[in-house]
Amino acid sequence: MVGIYDDVKEAEEKLRNSDIPFNEVGIDPYGTSINHLKAVYPVAKLLYRHYFQVKCFGIQNVPDRGRAMLVGNHSGGLPVDGTMLATAMILDHDPPRFAIGMVDKFAQRMPIVSSLLSRTGQVTGLRGQATRLLEEERLLMVFPEGVKGVGKLYKDRYNMVEFTHGFMHLAIKTGTPIIPFAFIGGEEAIPTVYHAKKLGNLLGAPYFPVTPYVLPLPKPVSCRFYFGEPMLYESGESYEEISNQVMEVKEKVNELIKRGLEEREKEEQ
Amino acid sequence: MKVVITGISTILGRMLAERLANLGYTVYGIDLRPWKKAPKDIEIIQSDVRKKPAEEVFRTKRPDAVIHMASVAHFTQKFEERYRVNLESTRAVFQYCYYYGVKRAVFTGRHTVYGADPDSSLYRTELDPPLGGLTFPELNDLITADLYASSALWRYPKITTTLLRIVYTLGPSRRGTLANFIKGPVVPSVLGFDPLFQFIHEDDAINAIIIALENNLHGIYNIAGPQPVPLSILIGKTGRIELPVPQKWYPKVLGRFGLPKLFPGSLNHIKFSVVVDDKSFRDATGFMHKYDELETMKAFRYME
C-alpha cells in the first residue's frame, strides 16, 4: 500500500511538472484528467519497470518542451507500444513529457473505452486535431502503419507495413520535428497468430487478436525503445516528394529496429 | 445607436437589453411573450417577429442594428411549428433589415449545430459543416435557420452580418438548454460515456454579443468561454448526483422519476462531445471570458 501511495504522489509531481495544462479541477482542454492518470500510473509503472523491464536509448533526442512527433513502428496485437511509450516519456524523460496518442475512430464509439481514452489523454487521429495539438506545443505519438500495423501477425513481426503520409504533411505544415523511434519486444509480448473478425465486430473493434494461448494477454518480454535524432522537413509539395520523405523516416525507423534487434540478440547470448 | 432585439423576453434577451440600455443604446424589443417589468427606457413590442407590428418597428424606428435571438427550442412545441418559427422569423428579420436599411445584424445561434460526432475533431472551427441534423433530427430547424443566416453574408452584402454559434450558457438565472438538463438533483448520463461539455457564463455570453455588435464583424464566429469539462465533473461540481443509465434504457427513463425530458435525438449529445474552437472570435475582437469553468458551475450551483 505504501508503494502505491508513493507512486501516486510521484505521479502527481511528475504530471504537474509535465507539459499538460491542467485546470483547477485537474482537467486539460482535451479532457485529460490528472486523477485518471494518477490511478493508472502505478499499474503503468509496474508494467514498465518490472513486467516489460523497458529500457530507453537516445531518449535525450526528444525535446524537453515544444511541439514534436514520435514516429515509430506498431506492434501487432494490442497497443502495448503506445502505453509504454507514453509511460517512458513520463518516467524516463527529464523533464517529464506527456505523449498524446492518436487512436482510431472506432474506439471513440465504444462505451467505457472512449471515456478512458479521453481521460488518459488519447484523442481521435484526425489531421485537424493533430494540427491544433502541435500548435499548442504538445508531443504526439504517431504510428503511421495505422490499424494495419497493429494487425500484423507474429510471422510478420518487425516487418513494417506501408506508412501513411498524413504525419509528413502535418510535420511540414506545423514545422514539427519528427523523432523516429523503434519499439522492440512488443511483437513477442502479444504474439498474434489469428484475427477473429466476428468476435471483434461484436466488441466494436475490427478484429480480436488470438494468441497461441488464445487470449491476447501480454507475456513478460523485455522491451526497449530506440530514439533517433530529430528529422525536420521544411517543404514538400508533390506526392513524390512527400513519398520520398516518408520513406526516409521509415528507413530510419527500420535502422533503429535492426539496431535494437541486434543489440537484444547480443545481450541474450 | 438604435438596436432591435428579437426574443427579448428570454433571460439572455433581457440581460442583453438592460446592458445595452445602460451603455446608452436605444433598445426596442420584439417578443410574443410579455416582459412586464421591463425598464422604462426599453420599448417592448409584443408580437410575433413575422407579423406586421414587428415590421412596423423596423419601418418607423429605422434601427441601426438588430440582434436576432428569437428561436424556439422547446420540445413542447410541435416540430412543424418550431421549423416555421425558427426559419421564417430569421428570414423575416433579414428581409426587414434589407427593406429598411439596417446596417448591422447579429444572429445568435448554437454550437450544437455542429453535432455530436465522434468521428470529427474535438474542437470544431467555423469551417466545419453543421452535422447536428444527422443524428439529432429535432435540431434541423435551428440548423436551417443558422444556414439561412449564414447565407445572408452573401445574399445581403450591405448588411454587416455576424453569425454567432454560442456554447451552452450557464449561470445564476438557471435557465437554458444545459441548465434544464442538469436542473434536477439527479442527472442521467449514458453508462460508459463521459463527454466533454462546454459552457459559458451568461454574463460572458452577453459581453460576447455586445463585442460582436460593436466590432462590425462580417462572418461566422464560435463563442466559447472556459475550457470544457467532462459531464461527470459538471454534474458533481454543480451539486447533482450522476445516474449512469444503460443506453438501451436511456430514452425510456427520460421525463420519468424526476429526470429531465429530452428530445429522443439528443442521445448522441449525452454520449459524445460537442466542443468548439473560438480562436477566430478572440483574435478578431480580443474577447476574454471573465468566469472560468469552476466559477461558472458555482454560479449555477449556489442559486439553490
Coordinates of C-alpha atoms in Angstrom, one line a residue:
Chain A
M1 CA 0.0 0.0 0.0
V2 CA 2.9 2.4 0.9
G3 CA 4.3 1.7 -2.6
I4 CA 1.1 2.6 -4.3
Y5 CA 0.8 5.8 -2.2
D6 CA 4.3 6.8 -3.1
D7 CA 3.6 6.1 -6.8
V8 CA 0.5 8.3 -6.7
K9 CA 2.5 11.1 -5.0
E10 CA 5.2 10.7 -7.6
A11 CA 2.7 10.8 -10.4
E12 CA 1.2 14.0 -9.1
E13 CA 4.6 15.6 -9.0
K14 CA 5.6 14.4 -12.5
L15 CA 2.3 15.3 -14.1
R16 CA 2.2 18.7 -12.6
N17 CA 5.8 19.3 -13.9
S18 CA 4.9 18.0 -17.4
D19 CA 3.5 19.9 -20.3
I20 CA -0.2 19.2 -19.6
P21 CA -2.1 22.4 -18.9
F22 CA -4.4 21.1 -16.2
N23 CA -7.0 23.5 -14.9
E24 CA -8.2 23.9 -11.3
V25 CA -10.2 20.7 -11.4
G26 CA -7.3 18.7 -12.9
I27 CA -8.6 18.5 -16.5
D28 CA -6.8 19.7 -19.6
P29 CA -8.7 21.2 -22.6
Y30 CA -8.9 17.7 -24.3
G31 CA -10.4 16.0 -21.2
T32 CA -7.2 14.5 -19.9
S33 CA -7.7 14.0 -16.1
I34 CA -4.9 14.1 -13.6
N35 CA -6.9 11.8 -11.3
H36 CA -7.3 9.2 -14.0
L37 CA -3.6 9.4 -14.9
K38 CA -2.7 9.1 -11.2
A39 CA -4.8 6.0 -11.0
V40 CA -3.2 4.3 -14.0
Y41 CA 0.3 5.4 -13.1
P42 CA 1.2 2.7 -10.6
V43 CA 0.0 0.0 -13.0
A44 CA 1.8 1.6 -15.9
K45 CA 5.0 2.0 -13.8
L46 CA 4.8 -1.6 -12.7
L47 CA 4.4 -2.9 -16.2
Y48 CA 7.1 -0.6 -17.5
R49 CA 9.8 -1.1 -14.8
H50 CA 9.1 -4.7 -13.8
Y51 CA 6.9 -6.6 -16.2
F52 CA 8.4 -5.4 -19.5
Q53 CA 11.6 -4.0 -17.9
V54 CA 11.6 -1.3 -20.6
K55 CA 15.0 0.4 -21.4
C56 CA 15.3 3.6 -23.4
F57 CA 18.2 4.5 -25.7
G58 CA 18.6 8.0 -27.1
I59 CA 15.6 9.5 -25.1
Q60 CA 17.5 12.8 -25.0
N61 CA 16.6 13.2 -28.6
V62 CA 13.1 14.0 -27.5
P63 CA 13.0 17.8 -27.0
D64 CA 12.3 19.0 -23.4
R65 CA 9.5 21.2 -24.5
G66 CA 7.7 22.3 -27.6
R67 CA 6.0 20.5 -30.5
A68 CA 7.3 17.2 -31.6
M69 CA 6.1 13.9 -33.1
L70 CA 7.3 10.5 -32.1
V71 CA 7.0 8.3 -35.2
G72 CA 7.7 4.6 -34.9
N73 CA 6.7 1.0 -35.6
H74 CA 3.5 -0.5 -34.4
S75 CA 3.5 -3.9 -32.6
G76 CA 0.9 -6.4 -33.5
G77 CA -2.0 -7.4 -31.2
L78 CA -2.8 -4.7 -28.7
P79 CA -1.3 -1.3 -28.4
V80 CA 1.3 -2.1 -25.7
D81 CA 3.7 0.2 -27.6
G82 CA 1.6 3.3 -27.1
T83 CA 1.1 2.7 -23.4
M84 CA 4.8 2.0 -22.8
L85 CA 5.9 5.0 -24.9
A86 CA 3.7 7.4 -23.0
T87 CA 5.0 5.9 -19.8
A88 CA 8.6 6.3 -20.9
M89 CA 8.0 10.0 -21.6
I90 CA 6.7 10.5 -18.0
L91 CA 9.1 8.1 -16.2
D92 CA 12.4 8.4 -18.1
H93 CA 12.3 11.8 -19.8
D94 CA 13.6 14.7 -17.8
P95 CA 11.6 16.9 -17.7
P96 CA 8.5 14.6 -17.9
R97 CA 6.6 15.0 -21.1
F98 CA 3.1 13.8 -21.8
A99 CA 2.8 12.0 -25.1
I100 CA -0.6 12.1 -26.7
G101 CA -1.8 9.1 -28.7
M102 CA -3.9 9.3 -31.8
V103 CA -6.4 6.5 -31.6
D104 CA -8.7 5.1 -34.3
K105 CA -12.2 6.4 -34.7
F106 CA -13.9 3.2 -33.8
A107 CA -12.5 3.4 -30.3
Q108 CA -14.5 6.7 -29.7
R109 CA -17.8 4.8 -30.1
M110 CA -17.0 2.2 -27.6
P111 CA -18.5 2.7 -24.1
I112 CA -16.0 2.9 -21.2
V113 CA -13.1 2.6 -23.7
S114 CA -13.9 6.0 -25.2
S115 CA -14.1 7.7 -21.8
L116 CA -10.9 6.0 -20.5
L117 CA -9.0 7.1 -23.7
S118 CA -10.2 10.6 -23.4
R119 CA -9.4 10.9 -19.6
T120 CA -5.9 9.5 -20.2
G121 CA -5.1 12.0 -23.0
Q122 CA -5.7 9.9 -26.1
V123 CA -7.6 11.6 -29.0
T124 CA -9.0 10.6 -32.3
G125 CA -6.4 10.5 -35.0
L126 CA -7.6 13.4 -37.2
R127 CA -5.4 15.9 -39.0
G128 CA -7.2 18.9 -37.7
Q129 CA -6.9 17.6 -34.2
A130 CA -3.2 16.9 -34.5
T131 CA -2.5 20.3 -36.0
R132 CA -4.2 22.0 -33.1
L133 CA -2.2 20.0 -30.6
L134 CA 1.1 20.6 -32.3
E135 CA 0.3 24.3 -32.5
E136 CA -0.2 24.2 -28.7
E137 CA 3.4 22.8 -28.4
R138 CA 2.3 19.3 -27.4
L139 CA 4.0 15.9 -28.0
L140 CA 2.3 13.4 -30.3
M141 CA 2.8 9.7 -30.7
V142 CA 2.2 8.7 -34.3
F143 CA 2.2 5.1 -35.7
P144 CA 2.0 5.6 -39.5
E145 CA 1.3 2.0 -40.1
G146 CA -2.1 2.5 -38.6
V147 CA -4.6 -0.3 -37.9
K148 CA -2.7 -2.5 -40.5
G149 CA 0.4 -2.2 -38.3
V150 CA -1.5 -3.4 -35.2
G151 CA -3.0 -6.1 -37.4
K152 CA 0.4 -7.7 -38.2
L153 CA 0.6 -11.4 -37.3
Y154 CA 3.6 -12.8 -35.3
K155 CA 5.1 -14.3 -38.5
D156 CA 5.4 -10.7 -39.9
R157 CA 7.0 -9.2 -36.8
Y158 CA 9.2 -6.2 -37.3
N159 CA 8.3 -6.0 -41.0
M160 CA 6.6 -2.7 -41.2
V161 CA 3.7 -2.2 -43.5
E162 CA 3.3 0.9 -45.6
F163 CA 3.5 4.2 -43.8
T164 CA 0.6 6.6 -44.4
H165 CA 1.6 10.2 -45.5
G166 CA -0.5 12.2 -43.1
F167 CA 2.2 12.7 -40.5
M168 CA 4.6 14.2 -43.0
H169 CA 2.1 16.7 -44.3
L170 CA 1.4 17.6 -40.7
A171 CA 5.1 17.9 -39.8
I172 CA 5.7 20.3 -42.8
K173 CA 2.6 22.4 -42.1
T174 CA 3.4 22.9 -38.5
G175 CA 7.2 22.9 -38.6
T176 CA 7.3 20.0 -36.2
P177 CA 10.4 17.8 -35.7
I178 CA 9.9 14.1 -36.2
I179 CA 11.7 11.9 -33.6
P180 CA 11.9 8.4 -35.2
F181 CA 11.8 5.5 -32.8
A182 CA 11.7 1.7 -32.7
F183 CA 9.9 -0.4 -30.2
I184 CA 11.5 -3.8 -29.6
G185 CA 9.7 -6.5 -27.7
G186 CA 6.0 -5.7 -28.4
E187 CA 5.7 -8.2 -31.2
E188 CA 6.8 -11.0 -28.8
A189 CA 4.7 -9.7 -25.9
I190 CA 1.4 -10.4 -27.7
P191 CA 2.2 -13.0 -30.5
T192 CA -0.9 -12.7 -32.6
V193 CA -1.5 -15.8 -34.7
Y194 CA -5.0 -15.1 -35.9
H195 CA -7.6 -12.3 -36.2
A196 CA -11.1 -13.3 -35.0
K197 CA -13.0 -10.7 -37.0
K198 CA -16.6 -11.7 -36.0
L199 CA -15.7 -11.6 -32.3
G200 CA -14.0 -8.2 -32.9
N201 CA -17.1 -6.9 -34.6
L202 CA -19.2 -8.0 -31.6
L203 CA -16.9 -5.9 -29.4
G204 CA -17.0 -2.9 -31.8
A205 CA -13.4 -3.5 -32.9
P206 CA -12.0 -4.5 -36.4
Y207 CA -10.8 -7.9 -35.0
F208 CA -9.9 -9.7 -31.8
P209 CA -6.3 -10.8 -31.7
V210 CA -5.9 -14.5 -30.9
T211 CA -2.6 -15.8 -29.5
P212 CA -1.3 -19.4 -29.1
Y213 CA -2.7 -19.2 -25.6
V214 CA -6.0 -17.8 -27.0
L215 CA -6.3 -14.6 -25.0
P216 CA -4.2 -11.5 -26.0
L217 CA -2.6 -11.2 -22.6
P218 CA 0.9 -9.8 -22.9
K219 CA 3.9 -12.0 -21.9
P220 CA 6.6 -10.6 -19.7
V221 CA 9.0 -9.9 -22.5
S222 CA 11.8 -7.4 -22.0
C223 CA 11.2 -4.3 -24.2
R224 CA 13.2 -1.4 -25.3
F225 CA 12.9 1.9 -27.2
Y226 CA 15.5 3.4 -29.5
F227 CA 15.0 7.1 -30.4
G228 CA 16.8 8.6 -33.3
E229 CA 17.8 12.2 -33.9
P230 CA 15.1 14.8 -34.8
M231 CA 14.3 15.0 -38.5
L232 CA 13.0 18.3 -39.7
Y233 CA 11.2 18.8 -43.1
E234 CA 10.5 22.3 -44.2
S235 CA 8.9 21.7 -47.6
G236 CA 7.3 19.0 -49.7
E237 CA 4.5 19.6 -52.2
S238 CA 4.4 16.9 -54.8
Y239 CA 3.2 13.4 -53.9
E240 CA 6.5 12.0 -55.0
E241 CA 8.5 14.4 -52.7
I242 CA 6.3 13.6 -49.7
S243 CA 6.6 9.8 -50.5
N244 CA 10.4 10.1 -50.6
Q245 CA 10.4 11.9 -47.3
V246 CA 8.1 9.3 -45.7
M247 CA 10.4 6.6 -47.0
E248 CA 13.3 8.3 -45.4
V249 CA 11.6 8.3 -42.0
K250 CA 10.5 4.7 -42.4
E251 CA 14.1 3.7 -43.3
K252 CA 15.3 5.5 -40.2
V253 CA 12.8 3.6 -38.0
N254 CA 13.9 0.4 -39.8
E255 CA 17.5 1.1 -38.9
L256 CA 16.6 1.6 -35.3
I257 CA 14.7 -1.7 -35.3
K258 CA 17.7 -3.5 -36.8
R259 CA 20.0 -2.0 -34.2
G260 CA 17.6 -2.9 -31.4
L261 CA 17.2 -6.5 -32.6
E262 CA 20.9 -6.9 -32.9
E263 CA 21.7 -5.4 -29.5
R264 CA 19.0 -7.5 -27.9
E265 CA 20.4 -10.7 -29.5
K266 CA 23.9 -9.9 -28.3
E267 CA 22.7 -9.3 -24.8
E268 CA 20.8 -12.6 -24.8
Q269 CA 23.8 -14.6 -26.0
Chain B
M1 CA -27.5 53.8 -31.7
K2 CA -30.8 52.1 -32.1
V3 CA -30.9 48.4 -31.6
V4 CA -33.8 45.9 -32.1
I5 CA -33.6 42.7 -30.0
T6 CA -35.9 39.9 -31.1
G7 CA -36.7 37.3 -28.5
I8 CA -36.1 40.0 -25.8
S9 CA -38.2 38.2 -23.2
T10 CA -35.8 35.3 -22.8
I11 CA -33.4 35.6 -19.9
L12 CA -30.5 36.3 -22.1
G13 CA -32.5 38.8 -24.1
R14 CA -33.5 40.7 -21.0
M15 CA -29.9 40.8 -19.7
L16 CA -28.6 41.9 -23.1
A17 CA -31.3 44.6 -23.3
E18 CA -30.5 46.0 -19.9
R19 CA -26.8 46.0 -20.5
L20 CA -27.2 47.8 -23.9
A21 CA -29.6 50.4 -22.4
N22 CA -27.0 51.1 -19.7
L23 CA -24.4 51.5 -22.3
G24 CA -26.5 54.2 -24.0
Y25 CA -28.2 52.3 -26.8
T26 CA -31.8 52.9 -27.6
V27 CA -33.3 49.4 -27.3
Y28 CA -36.5 48.1 -28.9
G29 CA -37.6 44.6 -28.1
I30 CA -39.9 42.2 -30.0
D31 CA -41.3 39.1 -28.4
L32 CA -44.6 37.2 -28.3
R33 CA -44.1 36.8 -24.6
P34 CA -44.5 39.8 -22.3
W35 CA -41.8 41.4 -20.3
K36 CA -43.9 43.0 -17.6
K37 CA -41.2 44.7 -15.6
A38 CA -39.1 45.9 -18.5
P39 CA -37.2 49.1 -17.7
K40 CA -39.0 52.2 -19.0
D41 CA -36.3 53.1 -21.4
I42 CA -36.7 49.8 -23.3
E43 CA -39.7 49.7 -25.6
I44 CA -41.3 46.3 -25.9
I45 CA -43.5 45.3 -28.9
Q46 CA -45.4 42.2 -28.0
S47 CA -45.7 40.5 -31.4
D48 CA -44.6 37.5 -33.5
V49 CA -41.4 38.6 -35.4
R50 CA -43.2 37.5 -38.6
K51 CA -46.2 39.8 -38.1
K52 CA -46.9 43.4 -39.1
P53 CA -46.3 45.0 -35.6
A54 CA -42.8 43.7 -35.7
E55 CA -42.2 45.0 -39.2
E56 CA -43.6 48.4 -38.1
V57 CA -40.7 48.7 -35.6
F58 CA -38.2 48.5 -38.4
R59 CA -40.2 50.8 -40.7
T60 CA -40.9 53.5 -38.1
K61 CA -37.9 53.4 -35.8
R62 CA -35.3 52.7 -38.5
P63 CA -32.9 50.9 -36.2
D64 CA -29.1 50.8 -36.9
A65 CA -28.8 47.2 -35.8
V66 CA -30.8 44.1 -34.9
I67 CA -29.8 41.2 -32.6
H68 CA -31.9 38.2 -33.6
M69 CA -32.4 35.9 -30.6
A70 CA -35.9 34.7 -31.3
S71 CA -36.0 31.0 -31.6
V72 CA -38.0 28.1 -30.3
A73 CA -36.1 25.1 -29.0
H74 CA -38.7 23.8 -26.5
F75 CA -39.8 20.2 -27.0
T76 CA -43.4 21.0 -26.1
Q77 CA -43.7 22.9 -29.4
K78 CA -44.6 20.8 -32.5
F79 CA -41.8 20.2 -34.9
E80 CA -43.6 21.9 -37.8
E81 CA -44.3 25.0 -35.6
R82 CA -40.7 25.2 -34.5
Y83 CA -39.5 24.9 -38.0
R84 CA -41.8 27.6 -39.2
V85 CA -40.9 30.0 -36.4
N86 CA -37.2 29.4 -36.4
L87 CA -36.7 29.6 -40.1
E88 CA -39.4 32.1 -41.1
S89 CA -38.6 34.5 -38.3
T90 CA -34.9 34.5 -39.4
R91 CA -35.9 35.1 -43.0
A92 CA -38.3 37.9 -41.9
V93 CA -35.6 39.7 -39.8
F94 CA -33.2 39.7 -42.7
Q95 CA -35.8 41.0 -45.1
Y96 CA -36.7 43.8 -42.7
C97 CA -33.1 44.7 -42.5
Y98 CA -32.8 44.8 -46.3
Y99 CA -36.0 46.8 -46.8
Y100 CA -35.5 49.3 -44.0
G101 CA -31.7 49.9 -44.3
V102 CA -30.5 48.2 -41.1
K103 CA -26.7 48.1 -41.4
R104 CA -25.9 45.6 -38.6
A105 CA -27.3 42.1 -37.9
V106 CA -26.2 39.8 -35.2
F107 CA -27.7 36.3 -35.2
T108 CA -27.3 34.2 -32.0
G109 CA -27.1 30.6 -32.9
R110 CA -26.0 27.5 -31.0
H111 CA -22.8 25.4 -31.1
T112 CA -24.9 22.2 -31.1
V113 CA -25.4 22.8 -34.9
Y114 CA -22.0 21.0 -35.4
G115 CA -23.5 17.9 -33.9
A116 CA -22.0 15.3 -31.5
D117 CA -20.0 13.3 -34.0
P118 CA -17.3 11.1 -32.5
D119 CA -15.6 10.9 -36.0
S120 CA -14.9 14.7 -36.0
S121 CA -12.1 16.6 -34.4
L122 CA -12.9 17.5 -30.8
Y123 CA -12.6 21.3 -31.5
R124 CA -14.8 22.4 -34.3
T125 CA -14.0 25.5 -36.2
E126 CA -16.3 27.7 -38.2
L127 CA -15.1 25.8 -41.3
D128 CA -16.6 22.6 -40.1
P129 CA -20.0 21.7 -41.5
P130 CA -23.1 21.7 -39.2
L131 CA -23.7 18.0 -38.9
G132 CA -26.1 18.1 -36.0
G133 CA -29.1 17.0 -38.1
L134 CA -27.6 13.7 -39.0
T135 CA -28.1 12.2 -35.5
F136 CA -30.4 14.8 -33.9
P137 CA -33.2 15.5 -36.4
E138 CA -35.0 17.7 -34.0
L139 CA -32.2 20.2 -34.4
N140 CA -32.9 20.6 -38.1
D141 CA -35.0 23.7 -37.8
L142 CA -32.3 25.5 -35.8
I143 CA -29.6 24.3 -38.3
T144 CA -31.7 25.6 -41.3
A145 CA -32.1 28.9 -39.6
D146 CA -28.4 29.0 -38.9
L147 CA -27.6 28.2 -42.6
Y148 CA -30.1 30.8 -43.7
A149 CA -28.5 33.4 -41.5
S150 CA -25.1 32.5 -42.9
S151 CA -26.4 32.8 -46.5
A152 CA -27.2 36.5 -45.6
L153 CA -23.5 37.0 -45.6
W154 CA -23.5 37.0 -49.4
R155 CA -27.2 37.5 -50.0
Y156 CA -27.2 40.9 -48.3
P157 CA -23.6 42.1 -48.6
K158 CA -24.6 45.6 -47.5
I159 CA -25.8 44.3 -44.1
T160 CA -22.8 43.6 -41.9
T161 CA -23.9 40.2 -40.5
T162 CA -22.4 38.3 -37.6
L163 CA -23.5 34.8 -37.0
L164 CA -22.6 33.6 -33.6
R165 CA -22.5 30.0 -32.6
I166 CA -22.6 30.2 -28.8
V167 CA -21.9 27.3 -26.5
Y168 CA -24.4 26.4 -23.7
T169 CA -24.9 29.3 -21.3
L170 CA -24.9 28.6 -17.5
G171 CA -25.3 31.0 -14.6
P172 CA -27.4 32.3 -11.8
S173 CA -30.6 32.5 -13.9
R174 CA -30.5 28.7 -14.1
R175 CA -32.2 28.9 -17.5
G176 CA -31.2 27.5 -20.8
T177 CA -30.7 24.1 -22.6
L178 CA -27.9 22.8 -20.4
A179 CA -29.4 24.3 -17.2
N180 CA -32.7 22.5 -17.9
F181 CA -30.8 19.2 -18.4
I182 CA -28.9 19.5 -15.1
K183 CA -31.6 21.3 -13.1
G184 CA -32.8 18.3 -11.0
P185 CA -31.0 16.7 -8.2
V186 CA -30.3 13.6 -10.3
V187 CA -28.8 13.9 -13.8
P188 CA -28.9 10.9 -16.1
S189 CA -25.7 10.1 -18.1
V190 CA -25.3 7.2 -20.6
L191 CA -23.4 4.4 -19.0
G192 CA -19.8 4.1 -20.2
F193 CA -19.7 7.6 -21.8
D194 CA -18.5 10.9 -20.2
P195 CA -18.4 13.5 -22.9
L196 CA -16.9 17.0 -22.6
F197 CA -19.4 19.8 -22.1
Q198 CA -18.6 23.3 -23.0
F199 CA -20.4 26.3 -21.5
I200 CA -20.0 30.0 -20.9
H201 CA -21.2 32.1 -18.0
E202 CA -24.3 34.0 -19.1
D203 CA -22.6 37.4 -18.3
D204 CA -19.7 36.4 -20.6
A205 CA -22.2 35.4 -23.3
I206 CA -23.8 38.8 -23.1
N207 CA -20.4 40.5 -23.3
A208 CA -19.5 38.5 -26.4
I209 CA -22.7 39.5 -28.2
I210 CA -22.1 43.2 -27.4
I211 CA -18.5 42.9 -28.5
A212 CA -19.7 41.3 -31.7
L213 CA -22.1 44.1 -32.3
E214 CA -19.6 46.8 -31.7
N215 CA -16.8 45.2 -33.8
N216 CA -18.8 45.2 -37.1
L217 CA -17.7 41.6 -37.9
H218 CA -19.0 40.1 -41.1
G219 CA -18.8 36.3 -40.8
I220 CA -19.4 33.3 -38.7
Y221 CA -17.9 33.0 -35.2
N222 CA -17.9 30.4 -32.5
I223 CA -18.3 31.8 -29.0
A224 CA -17.0 29.8 -26.1
G225 CA -15.9 30.5 -22.6
P226 CA -13.6 28.5 -20.4
Q227 CA -12.3 25.0 -21.4
P228 CA -14.8 22.2 -21.5
V229 CA -15.2 19.7 -18.6
P230 CA -16.4 16.1 -18.6
L231 CA -20.1 15.7 -17.8
S232 CA -19.3 13.8 -14.6
I233 CA -17.4 16.8 -13.3
L234 CA -20.1 19.2 -14.4
I235 CA -22.7 17.1 -12.5
G236 CA -20.5 16.8 -9.4
K237 CA -19.4 20.4 -9.2
T238 CA -23.0 21.7 -9.6
G239 CA -24.0 19.6 -6.6
R240 CA -26.0 17.0 -8.6
I241 CA -25.9 13.2 -8.5
E242 CA -25.0 11.3 -11.6
L243 CA -27.2 8.4 -12.6
P244 CA -25.5 6.3 -15.3
V245 CA -28.2 4.6 -17.4
P246 CA -27.6 1.9 -20.0
Q247 CA -28.1 3.3 -23.4
K248 CA -30.9 0.9 -24.2
W249 CA -33.0 2.2 -21.3
Y250 CA -32.0 5.9 -21.6
P251 CA -34.9 7.1 -23.8
K252 CA -37.3 5.2 -21.5
V253 CA -36.3 6.9 -18.3
L254 CA -36.3 10.4 -19.7
G255 CA -39.1 12.5 -18.3
R256 CA -39.8 10.0 -15.6
F257 CA -38.8 9.7 -12.0
G258 CA -38.0 13.4 -11.9
L259 CA -35.4 13.1 -14.7
P260 CA -35.3 15.7 -17.4
K261 CA -37.3 15.3 -20.6
L262 CA -35.1 15.5 -23.8
F263 CA -35.6 15.0 -27.5
P264 CA -35.0 11.4 -28.5
G265 CA -32.3 12.5 -30.9
S266 CA -30.3 14.2 -28.1
L267 CA -28.8 10.9 -27.0
N268 CA -25.6 11.5 -29.0
H269 CA -25.2 14.8 -27.3
I270 CA -25.1 13.0 -23.9
K271 CA -22.7 10.3 -25.3
F272 CA -20.3 12.4 -27.4
S273 CA -18.7 15.8 -27.0
V274 CA -19.7 19.0 -28.9
V275 CA -16.8 21.4 -28.4
V276 CA -15.9 24.5 -30.5
D277 CA -12.8 26.5 -31.2
D278 CA -13.4 30.2 -30.6
K279 CA -10.0 31.4 -31.6
S280 CA -11.3 33.4 -34.6
F281 CA -13.6 35.5 -32.4
R282 CA -11.0 36.1 -29.8
D283 CA -8.4 37.0 -32.4
A284 CA -10.8 39.4 -34.2
T285 CA -12.1 41.1 -31.0
G286 CA -9.8 40.5 -28.1
F287 CA -12.7 38.9 -26.2
M288 CA -11.7 37.3 -22.9
H289 CA -14.1 35.4 -20.7
K290 CA -14.3 36.6 -17.1
Y291 CA -15.6 33.5 -15.4
D292 CA -13.6 30.2 -15.5
E293 CA -15.3 26.8 -15.6
L294 CA -15.4 26.4 -11.8
E295 CA -16.8 29.9 -11.2
T296 CA -19.5 29.3 -13.9
M297 CA -20.5 26.0 -12.4
K298 CA -20.6 27.5 -8.9
A299 CA -22.7 30.4 -10.2
F300 CA -25.3 27.8 -11.3
R301 CA -25.0 25.7 -8.2
Y302 CA -25.3 28.3 -5.5
M303 CA -28.5 29.8 -6.7
E304 CA -30.3 26.9 -5.0

